[in-house]
Coordinates of C-alpha atoms in Angstrom, one line a residue:
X68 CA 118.1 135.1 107.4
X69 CA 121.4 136.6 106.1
X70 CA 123.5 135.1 108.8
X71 CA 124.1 131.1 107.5
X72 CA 125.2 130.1 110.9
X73 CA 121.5 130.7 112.4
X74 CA 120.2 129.5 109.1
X75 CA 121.7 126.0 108.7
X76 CA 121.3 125.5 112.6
X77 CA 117.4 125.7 112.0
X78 CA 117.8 123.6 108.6
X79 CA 119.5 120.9 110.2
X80 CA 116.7 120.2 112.8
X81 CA 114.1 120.4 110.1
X82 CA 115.8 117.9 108.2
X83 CA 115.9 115.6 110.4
X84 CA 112.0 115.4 110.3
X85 CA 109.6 114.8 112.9
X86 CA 106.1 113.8 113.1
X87 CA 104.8 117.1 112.0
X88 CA 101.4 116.4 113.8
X89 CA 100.9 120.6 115.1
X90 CA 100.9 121.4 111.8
X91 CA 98.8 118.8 110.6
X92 CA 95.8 119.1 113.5
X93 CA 95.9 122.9 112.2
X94 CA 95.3 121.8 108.0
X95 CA 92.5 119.4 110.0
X96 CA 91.2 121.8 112.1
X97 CA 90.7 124.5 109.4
X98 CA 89.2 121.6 107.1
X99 CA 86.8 120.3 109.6
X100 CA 85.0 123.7 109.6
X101 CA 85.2 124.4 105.3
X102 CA 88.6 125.8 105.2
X103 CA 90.8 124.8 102.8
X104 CA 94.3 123.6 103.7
X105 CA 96.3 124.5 101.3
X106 CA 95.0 128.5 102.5
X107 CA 96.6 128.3 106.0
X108 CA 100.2 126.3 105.0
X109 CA 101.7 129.2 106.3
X110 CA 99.9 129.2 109.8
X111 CA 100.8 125.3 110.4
X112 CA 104.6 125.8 109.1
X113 CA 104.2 128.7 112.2
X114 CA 103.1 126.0 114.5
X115 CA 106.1 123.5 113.6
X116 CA 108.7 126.0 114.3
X117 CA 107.6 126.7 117.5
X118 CA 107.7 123.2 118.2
X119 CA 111.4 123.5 116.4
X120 CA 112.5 126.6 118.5
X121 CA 111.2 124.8 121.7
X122 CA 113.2 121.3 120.4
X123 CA 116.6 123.9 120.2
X124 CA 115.9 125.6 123.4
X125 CA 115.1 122.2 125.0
X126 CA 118.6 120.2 124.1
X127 CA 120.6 123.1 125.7
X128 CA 118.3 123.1 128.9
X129 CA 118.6 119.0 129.0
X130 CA 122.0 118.8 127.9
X131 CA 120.7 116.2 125.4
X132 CA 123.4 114.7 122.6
X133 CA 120.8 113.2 120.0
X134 CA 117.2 114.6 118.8
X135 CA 115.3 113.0 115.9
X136 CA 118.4 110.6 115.1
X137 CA 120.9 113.1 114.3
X138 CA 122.7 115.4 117.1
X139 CA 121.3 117.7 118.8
X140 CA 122.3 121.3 117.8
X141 CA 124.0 122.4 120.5
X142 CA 125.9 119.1 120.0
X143 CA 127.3 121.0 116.6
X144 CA 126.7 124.8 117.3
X145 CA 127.1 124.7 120.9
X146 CA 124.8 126.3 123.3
X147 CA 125.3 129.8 122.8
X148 CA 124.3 129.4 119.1
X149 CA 121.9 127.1 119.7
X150 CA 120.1 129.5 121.9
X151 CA 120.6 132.3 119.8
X152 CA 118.7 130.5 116.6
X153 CA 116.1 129.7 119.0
X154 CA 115.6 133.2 119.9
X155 CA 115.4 134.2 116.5
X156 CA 113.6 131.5 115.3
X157 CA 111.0 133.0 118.1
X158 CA 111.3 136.1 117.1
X159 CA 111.2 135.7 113.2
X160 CA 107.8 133.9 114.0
X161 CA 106.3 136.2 115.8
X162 CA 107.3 139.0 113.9
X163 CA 105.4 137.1 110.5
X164 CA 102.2 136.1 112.7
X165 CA 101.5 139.6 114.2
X166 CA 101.6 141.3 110.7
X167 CA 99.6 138.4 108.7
X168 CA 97.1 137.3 111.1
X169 CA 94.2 138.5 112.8
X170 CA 93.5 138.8 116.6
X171 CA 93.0 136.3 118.8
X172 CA 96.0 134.3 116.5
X173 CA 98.7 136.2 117.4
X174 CA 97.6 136.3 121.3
X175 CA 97.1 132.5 121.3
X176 CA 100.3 132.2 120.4
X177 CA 101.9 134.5 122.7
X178 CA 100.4 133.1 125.4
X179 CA 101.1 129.2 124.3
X180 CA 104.9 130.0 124.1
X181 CA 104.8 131.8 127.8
X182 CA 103.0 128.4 129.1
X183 CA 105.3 126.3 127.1
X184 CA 108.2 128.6 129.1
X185 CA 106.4 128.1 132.3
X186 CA 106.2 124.5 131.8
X187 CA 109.6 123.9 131.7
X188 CA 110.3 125.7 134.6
X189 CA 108.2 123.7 136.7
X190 CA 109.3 120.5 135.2
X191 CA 112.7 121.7 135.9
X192 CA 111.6 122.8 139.7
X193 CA 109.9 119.3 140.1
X194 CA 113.4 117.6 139.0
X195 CA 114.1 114.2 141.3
X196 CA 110.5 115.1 143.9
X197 CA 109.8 111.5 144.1
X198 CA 106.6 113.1 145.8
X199 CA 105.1 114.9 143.0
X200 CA 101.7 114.1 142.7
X201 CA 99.9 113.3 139.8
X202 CA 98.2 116.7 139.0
X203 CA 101.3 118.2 139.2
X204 CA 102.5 116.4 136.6
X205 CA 99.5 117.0 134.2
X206 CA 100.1 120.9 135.3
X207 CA 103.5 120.7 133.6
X208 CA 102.4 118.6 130.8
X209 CA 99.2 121.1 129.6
X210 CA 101.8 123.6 129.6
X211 CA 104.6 122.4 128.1
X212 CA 103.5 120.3 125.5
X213 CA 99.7 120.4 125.5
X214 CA 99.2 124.0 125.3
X215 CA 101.2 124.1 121.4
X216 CA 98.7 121.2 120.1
X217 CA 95.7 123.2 121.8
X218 CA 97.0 126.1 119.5
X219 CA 97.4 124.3 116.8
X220 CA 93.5 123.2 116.8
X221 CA 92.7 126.7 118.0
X222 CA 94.3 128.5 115.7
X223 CA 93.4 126.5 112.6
X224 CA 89.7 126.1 113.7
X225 CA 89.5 129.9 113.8
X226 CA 91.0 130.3 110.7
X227 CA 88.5 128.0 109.0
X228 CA 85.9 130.5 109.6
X229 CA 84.3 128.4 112.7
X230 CA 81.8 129.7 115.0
X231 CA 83.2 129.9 119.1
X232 CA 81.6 126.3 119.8
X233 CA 83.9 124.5 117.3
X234 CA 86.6 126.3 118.2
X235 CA 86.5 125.5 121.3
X236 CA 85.7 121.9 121.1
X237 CA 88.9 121.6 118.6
X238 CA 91.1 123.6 121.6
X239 CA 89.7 120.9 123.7
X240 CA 90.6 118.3 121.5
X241 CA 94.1 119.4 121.0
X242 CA 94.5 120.0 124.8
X243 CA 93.2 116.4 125.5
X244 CA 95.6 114.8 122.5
X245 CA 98.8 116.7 123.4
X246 CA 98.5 115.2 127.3
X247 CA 98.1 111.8 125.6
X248 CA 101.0 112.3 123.5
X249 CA 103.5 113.3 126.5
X250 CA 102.2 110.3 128.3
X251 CA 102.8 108.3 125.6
X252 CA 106.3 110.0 124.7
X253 CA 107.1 109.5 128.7
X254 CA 106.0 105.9 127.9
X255 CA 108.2 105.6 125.2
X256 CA 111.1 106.5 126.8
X257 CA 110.6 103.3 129.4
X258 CA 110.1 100.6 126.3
X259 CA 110.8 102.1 123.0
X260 CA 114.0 101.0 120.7
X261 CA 116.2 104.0 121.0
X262 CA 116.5 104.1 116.7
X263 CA 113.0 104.1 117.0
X264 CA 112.2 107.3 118.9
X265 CA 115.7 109.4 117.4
X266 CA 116.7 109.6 121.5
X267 CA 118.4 107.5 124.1
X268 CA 115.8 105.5 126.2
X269 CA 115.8 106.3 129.9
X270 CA 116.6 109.8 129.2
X271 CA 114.0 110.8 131.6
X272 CA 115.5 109.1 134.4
X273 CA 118.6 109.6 133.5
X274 CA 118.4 113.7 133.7
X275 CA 115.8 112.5 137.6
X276 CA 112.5 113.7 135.3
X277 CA 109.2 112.6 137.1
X278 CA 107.2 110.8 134.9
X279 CA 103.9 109.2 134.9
X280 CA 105.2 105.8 134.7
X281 CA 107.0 106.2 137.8
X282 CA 104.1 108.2 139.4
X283 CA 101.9 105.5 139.2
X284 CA 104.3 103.1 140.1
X285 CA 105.4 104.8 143.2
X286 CA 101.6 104.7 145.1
X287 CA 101.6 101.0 144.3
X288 CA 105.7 100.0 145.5
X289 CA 106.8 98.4 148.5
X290 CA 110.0 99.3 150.6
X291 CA 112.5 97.5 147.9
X292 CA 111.3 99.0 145.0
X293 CA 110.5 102.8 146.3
X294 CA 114.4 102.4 148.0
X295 CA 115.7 101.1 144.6
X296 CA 114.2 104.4 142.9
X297 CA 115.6 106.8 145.7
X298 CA 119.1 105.3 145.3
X299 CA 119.1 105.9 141.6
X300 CA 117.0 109.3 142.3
X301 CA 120.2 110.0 144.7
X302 CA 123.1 108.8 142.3
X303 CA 123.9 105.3 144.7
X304 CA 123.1 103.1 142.0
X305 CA 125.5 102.1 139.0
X306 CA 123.5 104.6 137.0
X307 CA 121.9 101.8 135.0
X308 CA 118.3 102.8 134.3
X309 CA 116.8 99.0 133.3
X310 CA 116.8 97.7 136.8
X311 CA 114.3 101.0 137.8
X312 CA 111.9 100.8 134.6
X313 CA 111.3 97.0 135.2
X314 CA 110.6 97.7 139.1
X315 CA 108.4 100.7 137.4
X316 CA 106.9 97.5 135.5
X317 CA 106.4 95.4 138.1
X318 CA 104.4 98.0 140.1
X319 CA 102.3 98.5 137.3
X320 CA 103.6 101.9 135.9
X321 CA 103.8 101.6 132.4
X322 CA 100.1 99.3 132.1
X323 CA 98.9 102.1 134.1
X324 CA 100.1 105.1 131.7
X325 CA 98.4 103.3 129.3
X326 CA 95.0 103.3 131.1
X327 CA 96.0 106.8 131.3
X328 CA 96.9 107.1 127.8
X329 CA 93.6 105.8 126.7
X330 CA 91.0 107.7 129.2

């Protein structure tokens, strides 16, 4: 773009890195059906700056200070910048997929980044309902996170020339692989070294997110524990998150996300 603030904003947070695993599953998607990768680059750079945008639009929503091990960029660029690359980044995207890709890509992609939107709303909406049930939560997690790796297969399967079976089968695949991954990210944020994961651990709790972990923890906890988790839920408690994730231990919430993990 010609305006460097917008550019270097959206520089910065690909810098930083990331896994790069949407744009990867669509190079693997399009190989698994005779494609070859290097054809569809273009498609699976599309898919990581989604994910980017989402990152952008997502550290002004959560008021988070670090992503990837750098700050975040409305830490830098403030918010109003920070959503204003994102909208462009959106619309810079969409405006290259609609004019180089065939239908259903562009639609699939539409309709991912409205579920991704609708996601966060209800995540937002289910903020601190220490009552959310477990379906709920997978809800918000095929929509917000899911739904982009399901695109990423979907998209990349189609463009690999493959008939409607493998396509869907590779959807499926991503669908099944991006709930996994939250679980495992929601995991993460209970156990993980805080250099590790380029985020502060506890975030979740800290910003009264319902997680699995807690979830599951919560159906199995006795009077203490579930009264421990309200105060914090309710801002009585010194704010300290380790004293909830090891009662969230202790009632079996983070071995069960990783029976979850694994099914």
């Amino acid at each position: 773009t010609d305006n460097p603030l917008i550019t270097e904003a959206i520089k910065r947070m690909l810098a930083a890195g990331g896994k790069r695993l949407r744009p990867r599953i669509t190079l693997l998607a399009a190989e698994a059906n005779g494609g070859n990768a290097e054809d569809h680059l273009h498609l699976a750079a599309y898919m990581e700056l989604i994910h980017v945008a989402t990152l952008i639009h997502d550290d002004v929503v959560d008021h988070a200070q670090t992503r990837r091990g750098v700050n975040a960029t409305a830490v830098d660029y403030g918010n109003r910048i920070s959503v204003l690359a994102g909208d462009y980044l959106f619309a810079w995207i969409f405006k290259n997929v609609t004019s180089q890709y065939p239908a259903p890509v562009p639609h699939i992609l539409s309709a991912t980044l409205a579920d991704i939107c609708d996601g966060e709303v209800l995540q937002l909406r289910a903020l601190g309902n220490l009552g959310l049930p477990l379906s709920a939560y997978v809800e918000i997690v095929m929509k917000k996170t899911a739904s982009l790796f399901a695109a990423s297969a979907e998209c990349g399967a189609i463009m690999g020339g493959a008939k409607a079976r493998s396509i869907k089968a590779l959807r499926d695949f991503g669908l099944y692989y991006g709930i996994a991954f939250q679980m495992k990210d929601d995991l993460l944020d209970m156990t993980a070294d805080a250099r590790a994961i380029g985020k502060p651990v506890g975030n979740d709790l800290a910003e009264h997110k319902i997680t699995i972990p807690l979830i599951l923890a919560l159906t199995a906890a006795d009077g203490d524990t579930r009264g421990l988790v309200e105060r914090f839920y309710e801002g009585r408690e010194d704010g300290a998150a380790a004293p909830v994730i090891e009662a969230i231990d202790r009632c079996g919430g983070l071995d069960g996300t990783r029976e979850q993990i694994a099914q």
